[in-house]
PDB file of C-alpha atoms in Angstrom:
ATOM      1  CA  MET K1274      21.582  45.439 -15.681  1.00 62.00           C
ATOM      2  CA  ARG K1275      18.186  46.348 -13.234  1.00 69.00           C
ATOM      3  CA  LYS K1276      15.539  45.205 -16.088  1.00 69.00           C
ATOM      4  CA  LEU K1277      17.158  42.411 -16.772  1.00 54.00           C
ATOM      5  CA  LEU K1278      17.769  41.472 -12.549  1.00 50.00           C
ATOM      6  CA  ILE K1279      13.488  41.764 -12.401  1.00 58.00           C
ATOM      7  CA  VAL K1280      13.833  39.874 -15.414  1.00 50.00           C
ATOM      8  CA  PHE K1281      15.665  37.029 -13.614  1.00 50.00           C
ATOM      9  CA  GLY K1282      14.014  37.540 -10.467  1.00 54.00           C
ATOM     10  CA  PHE K1283      10.687  36.658 -11.703  1.00 52.00           C
ATOM     11  CA  PHE K1284      12.043  34.133 -14.231  1.00 50.00           C
ATOM     12  CA  SER K1285      13.214  32.269 -11.578  1.00 49.00           C
ATOM     13  CA  LEU K1286      10.597  33.030  -9.222  1.00 45.00           C
ATOM     14  CA  LEU K1287       7.851  31.064 -11.642  1.00 47.00           C
ATOM     15  CA  PHE K1288      10.108  28.002 -12.153  1.00 47.00           C
ATOM     16  CA  TRP K1289      10.920  27.936  -7.644  1.00 43.00           C
ATOM     17  CA  GLY K1290       6.968  27.969  -7.803  1.00 41.00           C
ATOM     18  CA  GLN K1291       6.441  25.757  -9.628  1.00 43.00           C
ATOM     19  CA  ALA K1292       8.990  23.335  -8.140  1.00 41.00           C
ATOM     20  CA  PHE K1293       7.268  23.861  -4.764  1.00 41.00           C
ATOM     21  CA  ALA K1294       3.588  23.427  -6.341  1.00 54.00           C
ATOM     22  CA  ALA K1295       1.309  20.126  -5.425  1.00 79.00           C
ATOM     23  CA  ASP K1296       1.539  16.995  -8.286  1.00 90.00           C
ATOM     24  CA  SER K1297      -1.609  16.951 -10.258  1.00 95.00           C
ATOM     25  CA  PRO K1298      -4.018  14.186  -9.441  1.00 95.00           C
ATOM     26  CA  GLU K1299      -2.672  11.978 -12.321  1.00 96.00           C
ATOM     27  CA  LEU K1300       0.994  12.914 -11.278  1.00 97.00           C
ATOM     28  CA  THR K1301      -0.188  11.470  -7.208  1.00 96.00           C
ATOM     29  CA  LYS K1302      -1.660   8.415  -8.825  1.00 97.00           C
ATOM     30  CA  THR K1303       1.438   7.882 -10.693  1.00 97.00           C
ATOM     31  CA  LYS K1304       4.025   8.355  -7.707  1.00 97.00           C
ATOM     32  CA  LEU K1305       1.768   6.249  -5.312  1.00 98.00           C
ATOM     33  CA  ALA K1306       1.641   3.211  -8.463  1.00 98.00           C
ATOM     34  CA  LYS K1307       5.257   3.385  -9.035  1.00 98.00           C
ATOM     35  CA  PHE K1308       5.658   3.162  -4.460  1.00 98.00           C
ATOM     36  CA  LEU K1309       2.991   0.117  -4.120  1.00 98.00           C
ATOM     37  CA  ASP K1310       4.761  -1.789  -6.799  1.00 98.00           C
ATOM     38  CA  GLU K1311       7.940  -0.851  -5.092  1.00 98.00           C
ATOM     39  CA  TRP K1312       6.362  -2.217  -2.045  1.00 98.00           C
ATOM     40  CA  HIS K1313       4.952  -5.826  -3.441  1.00 98.00           C
ATOM     41  CA  ASP K1314       8.982  -5.453  -5.249  1.00 98.00           C
ATOM     42  CA  ASP K1315      10.293  -5.293  -1.317  1.00 98.00           C
ATOM     43  CA  ALA K1316       8.477  -8.551  -0.113  1.00 98.00           C
ATOM     44  CA  ALA K1317       9.188 -10.145  -3.318  1.00 98.00           C
ATOM     45  CA  HIS K1318      12.668  -9.657  -2.763  1.00 98.00           C
ATOM     46  CA  SER K1319      12.445 -10.101   0.733  1.00 98.00           C
ATOM     47  CA  ARG K1320      13.744  -6.567   1.423  1.00 98.00           C
ATOM     48  CA  LEU K1321      12.820  -5.082   4.583  1.00 97.00           C
ATOM     49  CA  ALA K1322      12.034  -1.999   3.703  1.00 98.00           C
ATOM     50  CA  TYR K1323       8.965  -3.334   2.926  1.00 98.00           C
ATOM     51  CA  PHE K1324       7.546  -2.762   6.533  1.00 98.00           C
ATOM     52  CA  ASP K1325       9.623   1.111   6.219  1.00 98.00           C
ATOM     53  CA  LYS K1326       6.816   2.294   3.351  1.00 98.00           C
ATOM     54  CA  ILE K1327       4.161   1.656   6.438  1.00 98.00           C
ATOM     55  CA  ALA K1328       3.251   3.954   8.890  1.00 98.00           C
ATOM     56  CA  PRO K1329       3.599   3.333  12.385  1.00 97.00           C
ATOM     57  CA  ASP K1330      -0.096   3.379  13.183  1.00 97.00           C
ATOM     58  CA  GLY K1331      -0.417   1.599  10.159  1.00 98.00           C
ATOM     59  CA  VAL K1332      -2.800  -1.870   9.743  1.00 98.00           C
ATOM     60  CA  TYR K1333      -2.681  -4.522   7.569  1.00 98.00           C
ATOM     61  CA  ILE K1334      -5.421  -6.939   7.494  1.00 98.00           C
ATOM     62  CA  GLY K1335      -4.381 -10.165   5.783  1.00 97.00           C
ATOM     63  CA  THR K1336      -6.635 -13.108   4.085  1.00 96.00           C
ATOM     64  CA  ASP K1337      -7.168 -15.590   6.956  1.00 95.00           C
ATOM     65  CA  LYS K1338      -9.516 -13.653  10.240  1.00 93.00           C
ATOM     66  CA  THR K1339      -6.991 -13.746  12.907  1.00 94.00           C
ATOM     67  CA  GLU K1340      -4.900 -12.147  10.470  1.00 96.00           C
ATOM     68  CA  ARG K1341      -5.233  -8.032  11.861  1.00 98.00           C
ATOM     69  CA  TRP K1342      -1.763  -6.510  11.649  1.00 98.00           C
ATOM     70  CA  VAL K1343      -0.483  -3.240  12.904  1.00 98.00           C
ATOM     71  CA  ARG K1344       2.908  -2.683  11.351  1.00 98.00           C
ATOM     72  CA  ASP K1345       5.379  -4.318  13.939  1.00 98.00           C
ATOM     73  CA  ASP K1346       3.772  -6.323  15.247  1.00 98.00           C
ATOM     74  CA  PHE K1347       3.366  -7.838  11.229  1.00 98.00           C
ATOM     75  CA  LYS K1348       7.302  -6.691  11.394  1.00 98.00           C
ATOM     76  CA  VAL K1349       8.037  -9.897  13.580  1.00 98.00           C
ATOM     77  CA  TRP K1350       4.864 -12.002  12.745  1.00 97.00           C
ATOM     78  CA  ALA K1351       6.806 -11.846   8.766  1.00 97.00           C
ATOM     79  CA  GLN K1352      10.255 -12.473   9.733  1.00 97.00           C
ATOM     80  CA  PRO K1353      10.833 -15.810   8.612  1.00 98.00           C
ATOM     81  CA  TYR K1354       9.496 -14.734   5.760  1.00 97.00           C
ATOM     82  CA  PHE K1355      11.327 -12.495   4.833  1.00 98.00           C
ATOM     83  CA  LYS K1356      14.601 -14.539   6.003  1.00 97.00           C
ATOM     84  CA  ARG K1357      13.590 -16.528   3.148  1.00 97.00           C
ATOM     85  CA  PRO K1358      15.357 -15.094  -1.434  1.00 97.00           C
ATOM     86  CA  VAL K1359      10.643 -14.178  -1.190  1.00 96.00           C
ATOM     87  CA  ALA K1360       9.216 -13.638   1.461  1.00 97.00           C
ATOM     88  CA  TRP K1361       5.544 -13.215  -0.640  1.00 97.00           C
ATOM     89  CA  ALA K1362       5.134 -12.409  -4.712  1.00 97.00           C
ATOM     90  CA  PHE K1363       2.119  -9.899  -5.146  1.00 97.00           C
ATOM     91  CA  THR K1364       2.092  -7.881  -8.522  1.00 97.00           C
ATOM     92  CA  ALA K1365      -0.702  -5.926  -9.053  1.00 98.00           C
ATOM     93  CA  PHE K1366      -2.008  -5.560 -12.834  1.00 97.00           C
ATOM     94  CA  ASN K1367      -5.873  -4.031 -12.318  1.00 97.00           C
ATOM     95  CA  ARG K1368      -5.580  -0.996  -9.604  1.00 98.00           C
ATOM     96  CA  HIS K1369      -7.279   2.659  -8.609  1.00 98.00           C
ATOM     97  CA  ILE K1370      -6.095   5.469  -6.626  1.00 98.00           C
ATOM     98  CA  ALA K1371      -9.128   8.282  -6.166  1.00 98.00           C
ATOM     99  CA  MET K1372      -7.150  11.074  -3.562  1.00 98.00           C
ATOM    100  CA  THR K1373      -9.026  14.291  -1.192  1.00 97.00           C
ATOM    101  CA  PRO K1374      -8.981  17.152  -2.598  1.00 96.00           C
ATOM    102  CA  ASP K1375      -5.485  18.607  -0.953  1.00 95.00           C
ATOM    103  CA  GLN K1376      -3.869  14.794  -1.346  1.00 96.00           C
ATOM    104  CA  SER K1377      -2.724  14.243   1.709  1.00 96.00           C
ATOM    105  CA  ILE K1378      -5.020  11.399   1.727  1.00 98.00           C
ATOM    106  CA  ILE K1379      -5.577   8.938  -0.878  1.00 98.00           C
ATOM    107  CA  TRP K1380      -7.599   4.789  -1.365  1.00 98.00           C
ATOM    108  CA  PHE K1381      -6.700   2.485  -3.888  1.00 98.00           C
ATOM    109  CA  ASP K1382      -7.460  -1.296  -4.333  1.00 98.00           C
ATOM    110  CA  GLU K1383      -5.596  -3.666  -6.625  1.00 98.00           C
ATOM    111  CA  GLN K1384      -5.881  -7.106  -8.000  1.00 98.00           C
ATOM    112  CA  LEU K1385      -2.793  -8.874  -7.551  1.00 98.00           C
ATOM    113  CA  ASN K1386      -1.259 -11.665  -9.226  1.00 97.00           C
ATOM    114  CA  THR K1387       0.462 -13.890  -6.199  1.00 97.00           C
ATOM    115  CA  GLN K1388       0.983 -17.409  -4.778  1.00 95.00           C
ATOM    116  CA  MET K1389      -2.214 -17.850  -3.641  1.00 95.00           C
ATOM    117  CA  GLY K1390      -3.552 -17.028  -6.945  1.00 96.00           C
ATOM    118  CA  ILE K1391      -5.611 -13.858  -7.440  1.00 97.00           C
ATOM    119  CA  CYS K1392      -6.063 -11.866  -4.226  1.00 98.00           C
ATOM    120  CA  GLN K1393      -7.501  -8.334  -4.185  1.00 98.00           C
ATOM    121  CA  ALA K1394      -6.889  -5.385  -1.786  1.00 98.00           C
ATOM    122  CA  SER K1395      -7.943  -2.181  -1.379  1.00 98.00           C
ATOM    123  CA  GLY K1396      -5.734   0.914   0.499  1.00 98.00           C
ATOM    124  CA  VAL K1397      -5.717   4.032   2.177  1.00 98.00           C
ATOM    125  CA  VAL K1398      -2.075   6.144   2.200  1.00 98.00           C
ATOM    126  CA  ARG K1399      -1.082   9.518   3.143  1.00 98.00           C
ATOM    127  CA  LYS K1400       1.266  11.559   1.815  1.00 96.00           C
ATOM    128  CA  THR K1401       3.115  14.117   4.354  1.00 93.00           C
ATOM    129  CA  GLU K1402       6.418  15.737   3.255  1.00 92.00           C
ATOM    130  CA  ALA K1403       8.250  12.270   3.586  1.00 93.00           C
ATOM    131  CA  GLY K1404       6.412  10.879   1.008  1.00 95.00           C
ATOM    132  CA  PHE K1405       3.767   8.683   1.442  1.00 98.00           C
ATOM    133  CA  GLU K1406       2.579   6.198   3.844  1.00 98.00           C
ATOM    134  CA  ILE K1407       0.475   2.883   3.516  1.00 98.00           C
ATOM    135  CA  VAL K1408      -2.521   3.185   7.262  1.00 98.00           C
ATOM    136  CA  HIS K1409      -4.487   0.775   6.254  1.00 98.00           C
ATOM    137  CA  TYR K1410      -4.079  -2.568   3.594  1.00 98.00           C
ATOM    138  CA  GLN K1411      -6.817  -5.266   3.169  1.00 98.00           C
ATOM    139  CA  LEU K1412      -6.080  -8.861   1.281  1.00 98.00           C
ATOM    140  CA  SER K1413      -8.517 -10.899  -0.079  1.00 97.00           C
ATOM    141  CA  ILE K1414      -8.510 -14.184  -2.201  1.00 96.00           C
ATOM    142  CA  ALA K1415     -10.746 -13.452  -4.993  1.00 95.00           C
ATOM    143  CA  VAL K1416     -13.249 -16.077  -4.765  1.00 94.00           C
ATOM    144  CA  PRO K1417     -15.419 -16.494  -7.979  1.00 93.00           C
ATOM    145  CA  ASN K1418     -19.308 -16.757  -7.185  1.00 95.00           C
ATOM    146  CA  ASP K1419     -19.354 -19.830  -8.858  1.00 96.00           C
ATOM    147  CA  ALA K1420     -17.000 -21.526  -5.894  1.00 92.00           C
ATOM    148  CA  THR K1421     -18.065 -19.997  -2.769  1.00 92.00           C
ATOM    149  CA  ASN K1422     -20.654 -23.836  -1.894  1.00 93.00           C
ATOM    150  CA  ALA K1423     -18.155 -25.320  -2.211  1.00 91.00           C
ATOM    151  CA  VAL K1424     -15.211 -21.850  -0.364  1.00 91.00           C
ATOM    152  CA  VAL K1425     -17.455 -22.058   2.124  1.00 91.00           C
ATOM    153  CA  ALA K1426     -18.082 -26.095   2.740  1.00 90.00           C
ATOM    154  CA  ALA K1427     -14.291 -26.380   3.465  1.00 89.00           C
ATOM    155  CA  VAL K1428     -13.592 -23.422   5.973  1.00 89.00           C
ATOM    156  CA  LYS K1429     -16.892 -24.541   8.133  1.00 90.00           C
ATOM    157  CA  LYS K1430     -14.803 -28.137   8.168  1.00 89.00           C
ATOM    158  CA  VAL K1431     -12.206 -26.468   9.149  1.00 88.00           C
ATOM    159  CA  GLU K1432     -14.040 -24.406  11.727  1.00 87.00           C
ATOM    160  CA  GLN K1433     -16.143 -26.950  12.424  1.00 88.00           C
ATOM    161  CA  GLY K1434     -15.034 -27.982  16.638  1.00 67.00           C
ATOM    162  CA  LYS K1435     -13.594 -24.671  16.574  1.00 72.00           C
ATOM    163  CA  ARG K1436     -15.295 -21.565  19.271  1.00 63.00           C
ATOM    164  CA  LEU K1437     -15.051 -17.853  17.878  1.00 60.00           C
ATOM    165  CA  PRO K1438     -13.939 -15.497  19.705  1.00 63.00           C
ATOM    166  CA  ALA K1439     -16.069 -13.773  22.012  1.00 63.00           C
ATOM    167  CA  LYS K1440     -16.276 -10.325  20.580  1.00 61.00           C
ATOM    168  CA  LYS K1441     -14.487  -7.769  23.438  1.00 59.00           C
TER     169      LYS K1441
END
């Protein structure tokens, strides 16, 4: 009976040790991809859980030069959009993920199908005991090189007569 308990104890420790071991980098990448896809899906269905996935000190940088939002300010700004059935719909189709050796900090870049056309984004995620939280996300519209001159001209036309804010 004692040998049976020892064997049972050994396998229990082995099982519990594996249960609490750190995820492999590939598993962490898979879990993060799912988390990011859910985050984008929250916006596509106007679920306020979208903002819960951003760290309280997290920053979202949008496509306009004025858009640098800390999470709670971003939530206030986005409120009218989240009253609609779809706030915005981004679907990632190309994503790259890397991380620190201890997997506590993860960074990624992704290409997205959006209502603005193809966009690119990059982000930084913190892995905590509670899960992932986005600490930085930057979105940009992907401008083909052949269209750069036309886009620059359009931006200059819009900006004509506007003064840029002084640097602080």
